[in-house]
Structures are given as C-alpha cells and as structure tokens.
Coordinates of C-alpha atoms (C1' of nucleotides) and ligand atoms in Angstrom, one line a residue:
Chain A
M32 CA 0.0 0.0 0.0
N33 CA 1.6 3.2 -1.2
L34 CA 0.4 6.3 0.6
T35 CA 0.9 9.9 -0.3
V36 CA 2.1 12.4 2.3
A37 CA -1.4 13.8 2.6
E38 CA -2.9 10.3 3.1
E39 CA -0.4 9.6 5.8
N40 CA -1.2 12.7 7.6
Y41 CA -4.9 11.9 7.5
I42 CA -4.4 8.4 8.7
K43 CA -2.3 9.6 11.6
S44 CA -4.9 12.2 12.6
I45 CA -7.7 9.8 12.4
Y46 CA -5.8 7.4 14.7
K47 CA -5.2 10.2 17.1
L48 CA -8.8 11.2 17.3
E49 CA -9.9 7.5 17.6
E50 CA -7.6 7.2 20.7
G51 CA -9.8 9.9 22.3
T52 CA -13.3 8.8 23.3
E53 CA -15.4 10.6 20.7
A54 CA -16.3 9.5 17.2
V55 CA -14.2 10.8 14.4
T56 CA -16.3 13.5 12.6
T57 CA -15.7 15.3 9.3
T58 CA -15.4 18.6 11.1
G59 CA -13.3 17.3 13.9
L60 CA -10.8 15.8 11.5
A61 CA -10.8 19.0 9.4
Y62 CA -10.0 21.0 12.6
E63 CA -7.2 18.6 13.6
L64 CA -5.6 18.8 10.1
D65 CA -6.2 22.5 9.8
T66 CA -8.2 22.1 6.6
K67 CA -11.9 22.3 5.5
P68 CA -14.7 19.7 6.0
A69 CA -15.1 19.5 2.2
S70 CA -11.5 18.4 1.8
V71 CA -12.0 15.8 4.5
T72 CA -15.0 14.3 2.6
D73 CA -12.9 14.1 -0.6
M74 CA -10.1 12.3 1.2
A75 CA -12.4 10.0 3.0
K76 CA -13.6 8.7 -0.3
K77 CA -10.0 8.0 -1.4
L78 CA -9.1 6.3 1.9
K79 CA -12.2 4.2 1.8
E80 CA -11.3 3.2 -1.8
K81 CA -7.9 2.1 -0.4
K82 CA -9.6 0.2 2.4
L83 CA -7.9 2.1 5.1
I84 CA -11.0 3.5 6.7
D85 CA -14.7 2.5 7.0
Y86 CA -16.8 5.4 5.9
E87 CA -20.4 5.9 4.9
K88 CA -21.8 9.3 4.1
Y89 CA -22.8 11.2 7.2
Q90 CA -21.7 8.3 9.4
G91 CA -18.2 9.3 10.5
I92 CA -14.8 7.7 9.9
N93 CA -13.1 4.7 11.4
L94 CA -9.8 3.1 10.6
T95 CA -9.8 -0.5 9.3
A96 CA -7.3 -2.9 10.8
E97 CA -5.1 -2.1 7.8
G98 CA -5.5 1.6 8.4
K99 CA -4.6 1.2 12.1
K100 CA -1.4 -0.7 11.2
A101 CA -0.4 2.0 8.7
A102 CA -1.0 4.6 11.4
L103 CA 1.2 2.8 13.9
H104 CA 4.1 2.7 11.4
I105 CA 3.8 6.4 10.7
I106 CA 3.7 7.1 14.5
R107 CA 6.7 4.9 15.0
R108 CA 8.7 6.9 12.5
H109 CA 7.5 10.2 14.0
R110 CA 8.5 9.3 17.5
L111 CA 11.8 7.8 16.6
W112 CA 12.8 10.9 14.8
E113 CA 11.7 13.0 17.8
C114 CA 14.0 10.9 19.9
F115 CA 16.8 11.4 17.5
L116 CA 16.4 15.2 17.4
V117 CA 16.3 15.4 21.2
D118 CA 18.8 12.8 22.2
K119 CA 21.4 13.3 19.4
L120 CA 20.9 16.8 18.1
D121 CA 20.0 18.4 21.4
F122 CA 16.7 19.9 20.3
S123 CA 14.2 20.6 23.1
W124 CA 10.9 18.9 23.3
E125 CA 8.9 21.8 21.9
E126 CA 10.9 22.0 18.7
V127 CA 10.8 18.5 17.5
H128 CA 7.2 17.8 16.6
E129 CA 7.1 20.0 13.5
L130 CA 10.3 18.5 12.2
A131 CA 9.2 15.0 12.8
E132 CA 6.0 15.8 11.0
E133 CA 8.1 15.9 7.8
L134 CA 10.7 13.3 8.6
E135 CA 8.0 10.7 9.3
H136 CA 7.2 10.6 5.6
V137 CA 10.5 9.2 4.5
R138 CA 9.5 5.6 4.1
S139 CA 12.2 3.0 4.5
E140 CA 12.0 0.0 6.8
K141 CA 15.7 -0.2 6.9
L142 CA 16.3 3.4 7.8
I143 CA 13.9 3.3 10.7
S144 CA 15.2 0.0 12.0
R145 CA 18.7 1.3 11.9
L146 CA 17.7 4.6 13.5
S147 CA 15.9 2.7 16.3
D148 CA 19.0 0.6 16.9
F149 CA 21.2 3.7 16.9
L150 CA 19.0 5.3 19.5
G151 CA 19.0 2.1 21.7
N152 CA 15.5 1.1 20.7
P153 CA 13.7 3.6 22.8
T154 CA 10.1 2.9 23.9
I155 CA 8.9 6.3 24.8
D156 CA 9.4 9.6 22.9
P157 CA 10.3 13.0 24.3
H158 CA 6.7 13.8 25.1
G159 CA 6.2 10.6 27.1
D160 CA 4.3 8.8 24.3
P161 CA 5.1 5.1 23.6
I162 CA 6.8 4.1 20.4
P163 CA 5.3 1.2 18.4
D164 CA 7.7 -1.6 17.5
A165 CA 8.6 -2.6 14.0
Q166 CA 5.4 -4.8 13.9
G167 CA 3.3 -1.9 14.9
K168 CA 2.7 -3.1 18.4
M169 CA 2.7 -0.4 21.0
G170 CA 3.8 -1.2 24.6
K171 CA 1.0 -0.8 27.0
Q172 CA 1.0 2.6 28.4
R173 CA 1.6 2.7 32.2
A174 CA -1.6 3.6 34.0
Q175 CA -1.8 7.4 33.6
I176 CA -4.5 10.0 33.9
S177 CA -4.5 13.7 33.2
L178 CA -3.6 16.0 36.1
D179 CA -7.0 17.6 36.2
Q180 CA -8.6 14.2 37.0
A181 CA -6.0 12.9 39.5
R182 CA -7.4 12.6 43.0
I183 CA -4.1 11.7 44.6
K184 CA -1.7 14.4 45.9
R185 CA 1.8 13.2 45.0
L186 CA 2.2 12.5 41.3
E187 CA 4.9 12.1 38.6
V188 CA 4.6 13.6 35.1
T189 CA 4.6 10.8 32.5
A190 CA 3.6 12.5 29.3
V191 CA 2.1 15.6 27.7
S192 CA -0.8 15.2 25.3
D193 CA -0.7 18.6 23.6
K194 CA 2.6 18.9 21.6
S195 CA 2.3 22.6 20.7
A196 CA 5.4 24.7 21.3
A197 CA 3.1 27.1 23.2
L198 CA 2.3 24.6 26.0
L199 CA 5.7 22.9 26.0
E200 CA 7.5 26.3 26.4
F201 CA 5.1 27.1 29.3
L202 CA 6.0 23.9 31.0
N203 CA 9.7 24.6 30.4
A204 CA 9.2 28.0 32.1
K205 CA 7.5 26.3 35.1
G206 CA 10.1 23.6 35.4
I207 CA 7.7 20.8 34.5
R208 CA 9.2 18.0 32.4
L209 CA 8.8 14.2 32.0
G210 CA 9.6 12.6 35.4
T211 CA 8.9 15.8 37.4
Q212 CA 7.4 14.9 40.8
L213 CA 4.8 17.3 42.0
E214 CA 2.3 17.8 44.8
V215 CA -1.2 19.1 44.4
I216 CA -1.7 21.7 47.1
E217 CA -5.2 23.0 46.2
R218 CA -8.0 22.7 43.6
Y219 CA -10.1 25.8 42.9
E220 CA -13.6 24.8 41.9
F221 CA -14.4 28.2 40.3
D222 CA -12.2 27.7 37.2
N223 CA -10.8 24.2 38.0
S224 CA -7.3 25.7 38.3
I225 CA -4.8 23.8 40.5
E226 CA -2.1 24.9 42.8
I227 CA 0.9 22.7 42.6
K228 CA 4.4 22.5 44.2
I229 CA 7.6 21.0 42.8
R230 CA 10.2 19.9 45.4
N231 CA 11.1 22.9 47.6
Q232 CA 10.1 25.5 45.1
P233 CA 7.3 27.9 45.8
A234 CA 3.8 26.6 44.8
F235 CA 2.1 28.1 41.7
T236 CA -1.2 27.8 40.0
I237 CA -2.0 26.3 36.6
S238 CA -5.2 26.5 34.6
E239 CA -7.5 23.6 33.7
Q240 CA -6.4 23.9 30.1
V241 CA -2.8 23.1 31.2
S242 CA -3.6 20.4 33.7
K243 CA -5.8 18.6 31.2
N244 CA -2.7 18.1 29.0
I245 CA -0.3 16.9 31.7
M246 CA -0.5 13.1 32.1
V247 CA 0.6 11.8 35.5
R248 CA 0.8 8.6 37.6
P249 CA 0.6 8.2 41.4
L250 CA 3.9 8.2 43.1
Chain B
M204 CA 12.0 31.8 -1.7
N205 CA 9.9 28.8 -0.9
L206 CA 10.5 25.9 -3.3
T207 CA 8.4 22.8 -3.8
V208 CA 10.1 19.4 -3.7
A209 CA 9.8 19.1 -7.5
E210 CA 11.4 22.6 -7.9
E211 CA 14.3 21.6 -5.6
N212 CA 14.9 18.4 -7.6
Y213 CA 15.0 20.4 -10.9
I214 CA 17.4 23.0 -9.4
K215 CA 19.7 20.4 -8.1
S216 CA 19.8 18.5 -11.5
I217 CA 20.4 21.7 -13.4
Y218 CA 23.3 22.4 -11.1
K219 CA 24.7 19.0 -11.7
L220 CA 24.5 19.3 -15.4
E221 CA 26.0 22.8 -15.3
E222 CA 29.0 21.3 -13.4
G223 CA 29.7 19.2 -16.5
T224 CA 30.9 21.0 -19.6
E225 CA 27.9 20.9 -21.8
A226 CA 25.0 23.3 -21.9
V227 CA 21.8 22.3 -20.1
T228 CA 19.3 21.2 -22.6
T229 CA 15.6 20.4 -22.2
T230 CA 16.2 16.8 -23.2
G231 CA 19.3 16.4 -21.1
L232 CA 17.5 17.6 -18.0
A233 CA 14.5 15.4 -18.8
Y234 CA 16.8 12.4 -19.0
E235 CA 18.5 13.3 -15.7
L236 CA 15.2 13.7 -13.9
D237 CA 13.6 10.7 -15.6
T238 CA 10.8 12.8 -17.0
K239 CA 9.7 14.1 -20.4
P240 CA 10.9 17.2 -22.3
A241 CA 7.4 18.7 -22.2
S242 CA 7.5 18.6 -18.4
V243 CA 10.9 20.3 -18.3
T244 CA 9.6 23.1 -20.5
D245 CA 6.7 23.6 -18.2
M246 CA 8.9 23.7 -15.1
A247 CA 11.5 26.0 -16.9
K248 CA 8.8 28.6 -17.2
K249 CA 8.0 28.4 -13.5
L250 CA 11.6 28.6 -12.4
K251 CA 12.2 31.5 -14.7
E252 CA 9.3 33.2 -13.1
K253 CA 10.9 32.7 -9.7
K254 CA 14.2 34.0 -11.1
L255 CA 16.1 30.9 -10.3
I256 CA 17.1 30.2 -13.9
D257 CA 17.7 32.2 -17.1
Y258 CA 15.6 30.7 -19.8
E259 CA 14.6 31.6 -23.3
K260 CA 12.7 29.4 -25.6
Y261 CA 15.0 27.0 -27.5
Q262 CA 18.0 28.6 -25.8
G263 CA 18.7 26.2 -22.9
I264 CA 18.7 26.7 -19.2
N265 CA 21.1 28.3 -16.8
L266 CA 20.9 28.9 -13.0
T267 CA 20.9 32.5 -11.9
A268 CA 23.1 33.4 -8.9
E269 CA 20.1 32.9 -6.7
G270 CA 19.4 29.5 -8.3
K271 CA 22.9 28.4 -7.7
K272 CA 22.7 29.4 -4.1
A273 CA 19.5 27.4 -3.7
A274 CA 21.2 24.4 -5.3
L275 CA 24.1 24.5 -3.0
H276 CA 21.9 24.5 0.0
I277 CA 20.0 21.5 -1.2
I278 CA 23.3 19.7 -2.0
R279 CA 24.5 20.5 1.4
R280 CA 21.5 18.8 3.0
H281 CA 21.8 15.9 0.7
R282 CA 25.4 15.2 1.4
L283 CA 25.1 15.7 5.2
W284 CA 22.3 13.2 5.3
E285 CA 24.5 10.8 3.3
C286 CA 27.2 11.2 5.9
F287 CA 24.8 10.6 8.7
L288 CA 23.5 7.4 7.1
V289 CA 27.0 6.0 6.5
D290 CA 28.8 7.2 9.6
K291 CA 26.0 6.8 12.2
L292 CA 23.6 4.2 10.8
D293 CA 26.1 2.0 9.0
F294 CA 24.6 2.2 5.6
S295 CA 27.0 1.5 2.7
W296 CA 27.7 4.1 0.1
E297 CA 25.4 2.6 -2.6
E298 CA 22.4 2.7 -0.3
V299 CA 22.4 6.3 0.8
H300 CA 21.8 8.4 -2.3
E301 CA 18.1 7.4 -2.7
L302 CA 17.3 8.1 1.0
A303 CA 19.2 11.4 0.9
E304 CA 17.1 12.3 -2.2
E305 CA 14.1 12.4 0.2
L306 CA 15.7 13.7 3.4
E307 CA 17.3 16.7 1.5
H308 CA 13.8 18.2 1.2
V309 CA 13.3 18.7 4.9
R310 CA 14.1 22.4 5.1
S311 CA 15.3 23.6 8.5
E312 CA 18.5 25.6 8.9
K313 CA 18.7 24.6 12.5
L314 CA 18.3 20.9 11.8
I315 CA 21.0 20.9 9.2
S316 CA 23.4 23.0 11.3
R317 CA 22.9 20.7 14.3
L318 CA 23.3 17.6 12.1
S319 CA 26.5 19.0 10.7
D320 CA 27.9 19.6 14.2
F321 CA 26.8 16.2 15.3
L322 CA 28.7 14.7 12.4
G323 CA 31.8 16.8 13.2
N324 CA 31.2 19.2 10.3
P325 CA 32.4 16.9 7.5
T326 CA 33.6 18.4 4.3
I327 CA 33.3 15.4 2.0
D328 CA 30.4 13.0 1.6
P329 CA 30.6 9.2 1.3
H330 CA 31.1 9.4 -2.5
G331 CA 34.0 11.8 -2.2
D332 CA 32.0 14.9 -3.1
P333 CA 32.6 18.2 -1.2
I334 CA 29.9 19.5 1.2
P335 CA 29.0 23.2 0.8
D336 CA 29.1 25.1 4.1
A337 CA 26.1 26.9 5.7
Q338 CA 26.7 29.9 3.4
G339 CA 26.7 27.7 0.3
K340 CA 30.4 27.9 -0.3
M341 CA 32.0 24.7 -1.4
G342 CA 35.6 23.9 -0.5
K343 CA 37.8 23.8 -3.6
Q344 CA 38.0 20.2 -4.8
R345 CA 41.5 18.8 -4.6
A346 CA 42.9 18.4 -8.1
Q347 CA 41.3 15.3 -9.5
I348 CA 40.6 13.8 -12.9
S349 CA 38.7 10.7 -14.0
L350 CA 40.7 7.5 -14.1
D351 CA 40.2 7.1 -17.9
Q352 CA 42.1 10.4 -18.4
A353 CA 44.9 9.9 -15.9
R354 CA 48.3 9.6 -17.5
I355 CA 50.1 8.8 -14.3
K356 CA 50.4 5.2 -13.0
R357 CA 50.1 5.4 -9.3
L358 CA 46.8 6.9 -8.2
E359 CA 44.4 7.3 -5.3
V360 CA 40.6 7.1 -5.6
T361 CA 39.1 10.5 -4.4
A362 CA 35.5 10.3 -5.6
V363 CA 32.9 8.5 -7.7
S364 CA 30.8 10.6 -10.0
D365 CA 28.0 8.1 -10.8
K366 CA 26.0 7.3 -7.6
S367 CA 24.0 4.5 -8.9
A368 CA 23.8 1.4 -6.7
A369 CA 24.9 -0.6 -9.8
L370 CA 28.3 1.1 -10.1
L371 CA 28.9 1.3 -6.4
E372 CA 28.2 -2.4 -5.9
F373 CA 30.5 -3.2 -8.7
L374 CA 33.2 -1.1 -7.0
N375 CA 32.5 -2.8 -3.7
A376 CA 33.0 -6.2 -5.3
K377 CA 36.3 -5.1 -6.8
G378 CA 37.5 -3.7 -3.5
I379 CA 37.6 -0.1 -4.8
R380 CA 36.5 2.6 -2.3
L381 CA 37.5 6.1 -1.4
G382 CA 41.2 6.3 -0.6
T383 CA 42.0 3.0 -2.4
Q384 CA 45.5 3.3 -4.0
L385 CA 45.8 1.6 -7.4
E386 CA 48.3 1.2 -10.2
V387 CA 47.5 1.3 -13.9
I388 CA 49.1 -1.7 -15.5
E389 CA 47.9 -1.4 -19.1
R390 CA 45.5 0.6 -21.3
Y391 CA 43.8 -1.2 -24.2
E392 CA 43.1 1.2 -27.0
F393 CA 40.5 -1.1 -28.6
D394 CA 37.8 -0.4 -26.1
N395 CA 39.6 2.0 -23.7
S396 CA 39.5 -0.6 -21.0
I397 CA 42.2 -0.4 -18.3
E398 CA 44.0 -3.0 -16.3
I399 CA 44.6 -2.0 -12.8
K400 CA 46.1 -3.5 -9.7
I401 CA 45.3 -2.8 -6.0
R402 CA 48.1 -3.6 -3.5
N403 CA 49.3 -7.2 -3.8
Q404 CA 46.0 -8.4 -5.3
P405 CA 45.9 -9.8 -8.8
A406 CA 45.3 -7.3 -11.6
F407 CA 41.9 -6.9 -13.2
T408 CA 40.4 -5.0 -16.1
I409 CA 37.7 -2.4 -15.9
S410 CA 35.7 -0.9 -18.8
E411 CA 35.9 2.7 -19.9
Q412 CA 32.3 3.3 -18.6
V413 CA 33.6 2.4 -15.1
S414 CA 36.9 4.3 -15.3
K415 CA 35.2 7.4 -16.5
N416 CA 33.3 7.5 -13.2
I417 CA 36.2 7.0 -10.9
M418 CA 37.9 10.2 -9.9
V419 CA 41.6 10.0 -8.9
R420 CA 44.6 12.1 -7.9
P421 CA 48.3 11.3 -8.4
L422 CA 50.0 9.6 -5.5
Chain C
dG100 C1' -43.4 17.8 14.8
dA101 C1' -42.0 21.8 12.3
dA102 C1' -38.3 25.3 12.2
dA103 C1' -33.7 26.5 13.1
dA104 C1' -29.1 25.4 13.7
dT105 C1' -25.4 22.5 12.9
dG106 C1' -22.9 19.3 10.3
dT107 C1' -21.8 17.0 5.8
dT108 C1' -21.6 16.5 1.0
dT109 C1' -21.5 18.0 -3.8
dA110 C1' -20.4 20.9 -7.7
dG111 C1' -17.2 23.4 -9.8
dA112 C1' -12.8 25.8 -9.6
dT113 C1' -7.7 26.2 -8.7
dT114 C1' -2.8 24.9 -8.3
dT115 C1' 1.0 21.8 -9.1
dG116 C1' 3.2 18.5 -11.7
dT117 C1' 2.8 15.4 -15.1
dC118 C1' 1.7 13.2 -19.7
dT119 C1' 0.8 12.4 -25.1
dA120 C1' 0.3 14.1 -29.5
dA121 C1' 0.8 17.6 -32.6
dC122 C1' 3.4 21.4 -34.1
dT123 C1' 7.6 24.6 -34.5
dT124 C1' 12.3 25.6 -34.4
dT125 C1' 17.0 24.4 -34.8
dT126 C1' 20.6 21.6 -36.5
dA127 C1' 22.6 18.3 -39.5
dT128 C1' 23.0 16.0 -44.1
dT129 C1' 22.9 15.8 -48.7
Chain D
dA53 C1' 20.0 25.8 -50.2
dA54 C1' 16.7 22.2 -49.6
dT55 C1' 15.4 18.6 -47.0
dA56 C1' 15.6 15.4 -43.2
dA57 C1' 16.3 14.6 -38.5
dA58 C1' 16.5 16.0 -33.9
dA59 C1' 15.2 19.0 -30.3
dG60 C1' 12.0 21.9 -28.1
dT61 C1' 7.4 23.8 -27.3
dT62 C1' 2.4 24.1 -27.1
dA63 C1' -2.3 22.4 -26.5
dG64 C1' -5.1 19.8 -24.1
dA65 C1' -5.8 16.2 -20.7
dC66 C1' -5.4 14.1 -16.1
dA67 C1' -4.5 13.1 -11.0
dA68 C1' -3.9 14.8 -6.4
dA69 C1' -5.1 18.0 -3.0
dT70 C1' -7.2 21.8 -1.9
dC71 C1' -10.9 25.6 -1.7
dT72 C1' -15.7 28.3 -1.8
dA73 C1' -20.5 28.3 -2.3
dA74 C1' -24.6 25.9 -2.6
dA75 C1' -27.3 21.9 -1.5
dC76 C1' -28.6 18.4 1.4
dA77 C1' -29.0 15.6 6.1
dT78 C1' -29.2 15.3 10.8
dT79 C1' -29.9 17.1 15.2
dT80 C1' -31.6 20.4 18.4
dT81 C1' -34.9 23.6 19.9
dC82 C1' -39.3 25.3 20.7
Ligands
MN591 MN1 3.4 14.6 8.7
MN592 MN1 5.9 13.1 20.4
MN593 MN1 15.3 14.9 -3.9
MN594 MN1 26.9 11.7 -2.5

DNA sequence: GAAAATGTTTAGATTTGTCTAACTTTTATT
DNA sequence: AATAAAAGTTAGACAAATCTAAACATTTTC
C-alpha cells in the first residue's frame, strides 16, 4: 500500500482522534488537520477506496485494521525521529514535533530499524508517548491520567498530550518536564485551576487547560 | 524563496548538469530527472518566473546566482544526510543516495546545522563529493581527474561521479573505495578498458564506462 | 413535529506536476 | 540551399489535493 504524504497525515490524525473517546467526525478531522470539511470528505472517499477506513456518508470515519497498522508505522517513524532530534541533536521537546511531521514521511523500513538501533531502541518519545515496535505493536501505556482528574496528591509527570510549542514552552518555564514529581496543594472549583508544588520550590497555579494536558501517575 | 520538492529536484539537477561541460538542454534535463521534455519546458517557465534560472525558448537553461545558491543548500542537505546514514547508521555508500534524495527536502536551517555539528562538520560525503558550508560555499575540490584520463600510473581514488547502486556495488565487489590506492598496468586502445592492480592483489580489467566515473589524484 | 441550527456532502474551480500528440524551431545532411 | 532529423514547445488532458459556495442531512430547539 503506497500512501501519499497527505494520506499519511490523514491516517495519523484519524488514529489520534480515535484514541480519544469521541467518534471521528468530518469537522473534527478538518480542525485537527487545519483544513476544510469539504476536503476531508474528498479524502475520506479515497481512503475508503484504499480500504484504510470505514466510511459511509454522514456516518463518520473509522480506521480499518489495515489503516490502524499503517497509522502505527507512521507514528513509530514520527516518534523515533523525535528521539533522534532530542537525544542526538540536542533539540528541546517543543521544537521536534514539527520537524518529525516531515521526517516521518521518509518511508524506509531499513532506515527506521537502523535509526531505532542507533537510539538504543527507545520505547517512549520526548513527550512521554510510547513508540510502536517494528510490527506496529505499542507497549501498554503505564496507568496514567490527566492531572486535572487525578485525585491523589503526590504525582509524577509521565507525558504531555498537547505537543504545541506554546504549551511545552510554558511547561519549560515552570520547570515541568517528564519525570517531574509534583504535589497538588489545592484545587479551585471556580475555574478548575490547580495549585501545585515541585520539590522545595514555591507553589504556583496552573489553569485547567494546562492540567488537562499533563499526564501523571501516582507516586 | 519557498520551493516545492519538484522545484528543488530540478534546481539540483540543473546544477549537476552545469557542473559538467555541456549546456543544459531540455532533453538532457528530462533524462537526468527521468521525466519528459514537455514537463521540463513547463517547469522551466516556473523557475524563470521565480528568477532561479535564465531561460529563453529553445536557448537552454542556466541557473541564476540565486538559483545556484539554492542548489548548493539542497546539495549540502543531501550530502550531510548521506554522511549521517553511512557514519552513524552504518549504511553502505550505494544505499544512501536514494534516501538522501528524500531527506534533503526537509528544510530547516537549525536541523542541518545541528546535524553537521553532530557529524563533526564533515567536508566530503561518502562518495568523495565536497559538502557546501552553511553559506553555500563549497571547499575547492582537490585536483582530480577521471581514471580514464589519468596519465600517471600510481593513483588514489578520491570520488565516484555516478552514484547508482549498480556502479557502487561493482566497485564494492572489486575492492575499490574512497582512498584506495591503485596502479594502472595497461590501457587497451581497442575499447579503452584499463587493467589495474590494488596492492598485492591480482590485476583486473575495468571498462571505460567504469573508469570514467572513478575520480583520482596522483599519489 | 416543524423550524432552526449544525454538520456534511456535492459541484465546480484552482494549483502543481505530469503526460501524449501535434506542431515549431534548430541543426545536420545531402 | 533544400530537406531530413532532432530537439523543443504548445495544446489539451489528467490526477492529487485543496478551496468556496450551494445543496442536502441530521440534530436540536421550541
Ligand atoms: Mn506529517
Ligand atoms: Mn511526540
Ligand atoms: Mn530529492
Ligand atoms: Mn553523495
């Protein structure tokens, strides 16, 4: 199955939306891909033709088994390149997503397997996301929930779900990175903001928008 | 100046043909890019519009100063990736050209400068070709001629001009690589084949087609 | 259960890059 | 110089990916 760059981007976005709870809608996918619903409908027809998605007019989009497999291979390439950029070229985590967005489309089994070996076959990427193996199997994520839902006080940051430079730079500024251990001091019901404390540093408050995108596990 | 992948490939091929002696013709460029003359004419109009080439109907194609600069940046990316693949991922020289043909189109100054640093700022690529610097300046090539023209007996291989896997695999089989020192034993006028000898190994004969693509310098 | 609002699809256009077939220009040959 | 051959260009078509505007479906609201 030979996919174009556009098709790969669609498949990957559909996978991402399917990971969430809700159904994959035309508008939702258009928003995710920064395009228009009409374009999504066009592409949906092509991907259905290629048997990568199940799609019926007005009924939403779902990856087939084949589509899911394709998605996992693209995600593997994306996340390995992110590791390369951070571990070998000293990029910081907010810079790598965009570059990996392009590098992921260089399709070569051999390149990726060599790259993985070179990196020591990492299993999580710089944002805490698991890297599928060569067969497209993804290691079970450790139990993790978003910080806004955690009901335990002492937590460790395991991943960040939004990869925008905006959020990641904010986290840099606050000293929050993967592995950071933090304590929830207070939850404010009014706006669902949370007061947290890292080590001996003074406590500070983060918005719900931020805490929703920080994944944590109990310490 | 934002170039498409196709435009970049054209610019690079034009540069390559200009490096040779002859004028860059529509048919020659079509052959180099494995496309049709009609397509080249179409693209020539676009590149002229973007001021990357000088072009008048029926008069051939020449890079402008700007076009040349663009070409050198693409070549820099191409050759740095080739170095990466060979030096870090243990690819052999006949495998890397195709992959670099794709990787070269990921445009990021920062990525390339980091990659170059990571590789120790190499100045020649795995085929013996010089790597332009960040400003697009290419270190003067050491004096080198093709083996078929060399009139001196003891020579060192400095580069290979044809990057096809076919030729490079042949050279692998014969034990010819960059830096190999060889001695010309005999030249046969009939077909311009050459008998050469490497170290203490038995002599063997190579065709003119091969010797034309091996660049050497006197020892 | 109709009307309004929201979401989705279609129709038709555009851009990029390519092609074939026909035509034109240049170059080589007699 | 006339003609033949080769090289280059144009015209018209197509595929991929996108868009806007209009039409159509579905869902929500009253
Ligand atoms: Mn991408
Ligand atoms: Mn990531
Ligand atoms: Mn290329
Ligand atoms: Mn090379």
